[in-house]
Amino acid sequence: MHLEKRILVTGGAGFLGSRIIQEPLPQDDPRQRRPDISKANQALSWTPRTRLKDGLIQTIAYFEHLLSDQSLRASLNVDSASP
């Protein structure tokens, strides 16, 4: 499943009715992101401890909290009817 679809599914009810909007990439944007963490593992003995789904849940909750602040929503020009 593509990451954007996982986000919509993981977001649950707050994302019902949401849709993915495809925008043209900036000229200098890499076409594909596939980070290779093997160097971090090798040099630092580091491996991720958070599963993707758990990380998405935490990230979505963080942004929902930020966007519940109406003054912040206004400063970001976010429609108050948006989730």
Tab-separated table of C-alpha atoms in Angstrom:
chain	number	residue	atom	x	y	z
A	1	MET	CA	0.000	0.000	0.000
A	2	HIS	CA	1.350	3.457	-0.849
A	3	LEU	CA	2.219	5.686	2.093
A	4	GLU	CA	-0.450	8.278	1.311
A	5	LYS	CA	-3.157	5.584	1.400
A	6	ARG	CA	-1.756	4.221	4.682
A	7	ILE	CA	-2.038	7.717	6.143
A	8	LEU	CA	-5.705	7.982	5.129
A	9	VAL	CA	-6.477	4.522	6.532
A	10	THR	CA	-4.506	5.081	9.752
A	11	GLY	CA	-6.067	8.504	10.273
A	12	GLY	CA	-9.450	6.864	10.726
A	13	ALA	CA	-12.605	8.921	11.082
A	14	GLY	CA	-10.716	12.215	10.960
A	15	PHE	CA	-9.708	11.413	7.407
A	16	LEU	CA	-13.049	10.131	6.121
A	17	GLY	CA	-13.893	12.031	2.972
A	18	SER	CA	-10.265	13.110	2.573
A	19	ARG	CA	-8.679	12.642	-0.787
A	20	ILE	CA	-5.221	12.576	-2.218
A	21	ILE	CA	-4.391	15.499	-4.479
A	22	GLN	CA	-1.540	15.046	-6.937
A	23	GLU	CA	0.482	18.217	-7.508
A	24	PRO	CA	3.406	18.684	-9.882
A	25	LEU	CA	6.744	18.144	-8.167
A	26	PRO	CA	9.107	21.083	-7.788
A	27	GLN	CA	11.868	21.007	-10.400
A	28	ASP	CA	14.559	20.056	-7.848
A	29	ASP	CA	12.483	17.401	-6.062
A	30	PRO	CA	13.867	13.856	-6.141
A	31	ARG	CA	11.590	11.522	-8.106
A	32	GLN	CA	11.748	8.730	-5.587
A	33	ARG	CA	12.647	8.549	-1.908
A	34	ARG	CA	13.939	5.233	-0.649
A	35	PRO	CA	16.217	5.921	2.259
A	36	ASP	CA	18.766	3.210	2.938
A	37	ILE	CA	19.278	2.941	6.699
A	38	SER	CA	21.918	0.244	6.392
A	39	LYS	CA	24.684	2.856	6.856
A	40	ALA	CA	23.084	4.093	10.080
A	41	ASN	CA	22.767	0.519	11.232
A	42	GLN	CA	26.352	-0.262	10.334
A	43	ALA	CA	27.973	2.913	11.724
A	44	LEU	CA	25.737	3.524	14.729
A	45	SER	CA	24.135	0.142	15.395
A	46	TRP	CA	20.840	1.985	14.926
A	47	THR	CA	17.581	0.459	13.797
A	48	PRO	CA	14.102	1.998	13.904
A	49	ARG	CA	12.135	1.147	17.055
A	50	THR	CA	8.774	2.503	15.930
A	51	ARG	CA	6.613	0.594	13.464
A	52	LEU	CA	5.290	2.619	10.517
A	53	LYS	CA	1.651	2.374	11.638
A	54	ASP	CA	2.509	3.487	15.188
A	55	GLY	CA	4.603	6.372	13.883
A	56	LEU	CA	1.773	7.487	11.601
A	57	ILE	CA	-0.718	7.372	14.484
A	58	GLN	CA	1.589	9.528	16.642
A	59	THR	CA	2.298	11.976	13.802
A	60	ILE	CA	-1.383	12.355	12.895
A	61	ALA	CA	-2.293	12.949	16.561
A	62	TYR	CA	0.448	15.596	16.818
A	63	PHE	CA	-0.812	17.535	13.793
A	64	GLU	CA	-4.446	17.175	14.849
A	65	HIS	CA	-3.473	18.735	18.182
A	66	LEU	CA	-1.634	21.576	16.445
A	67	LEU	CA	-4.511	22.215	14.075
A	68	SER	CA	-7.070	22.255	16.908
A	69	ASP	CA	-5.569	25.641	17.828
A	70	GLN	CA	-7.734	28.076	15.836
A	71	SER	CA	-5.131	30.859	15.884
A	72	LEU	CA	-2.565	28.460	14.448
A	73	ARG	CA	-5.047	27.315	11.797
A	74	ALA	CA	-5.612	30.939	10.853
A	75	SER	CA	-1.871	31.645	10.637
A	76	LEU	CA	-1.446	28.587	8.385
A	77	ASN	CA	-4.500	29.636	6.350
A	78	VAL	CA	-6.209	26.268	6.987
A	79	ASP	CA	-9.953	26.145	6.378
A	80	SER	CA	-11.694	25.596	9.740
A	81	ALA	CA	-14.014	23.051	8.086
A	82	SER	CA	-11.027	20.845	7.198
A	83	PRO	CA	-10.205	17.886	9.469
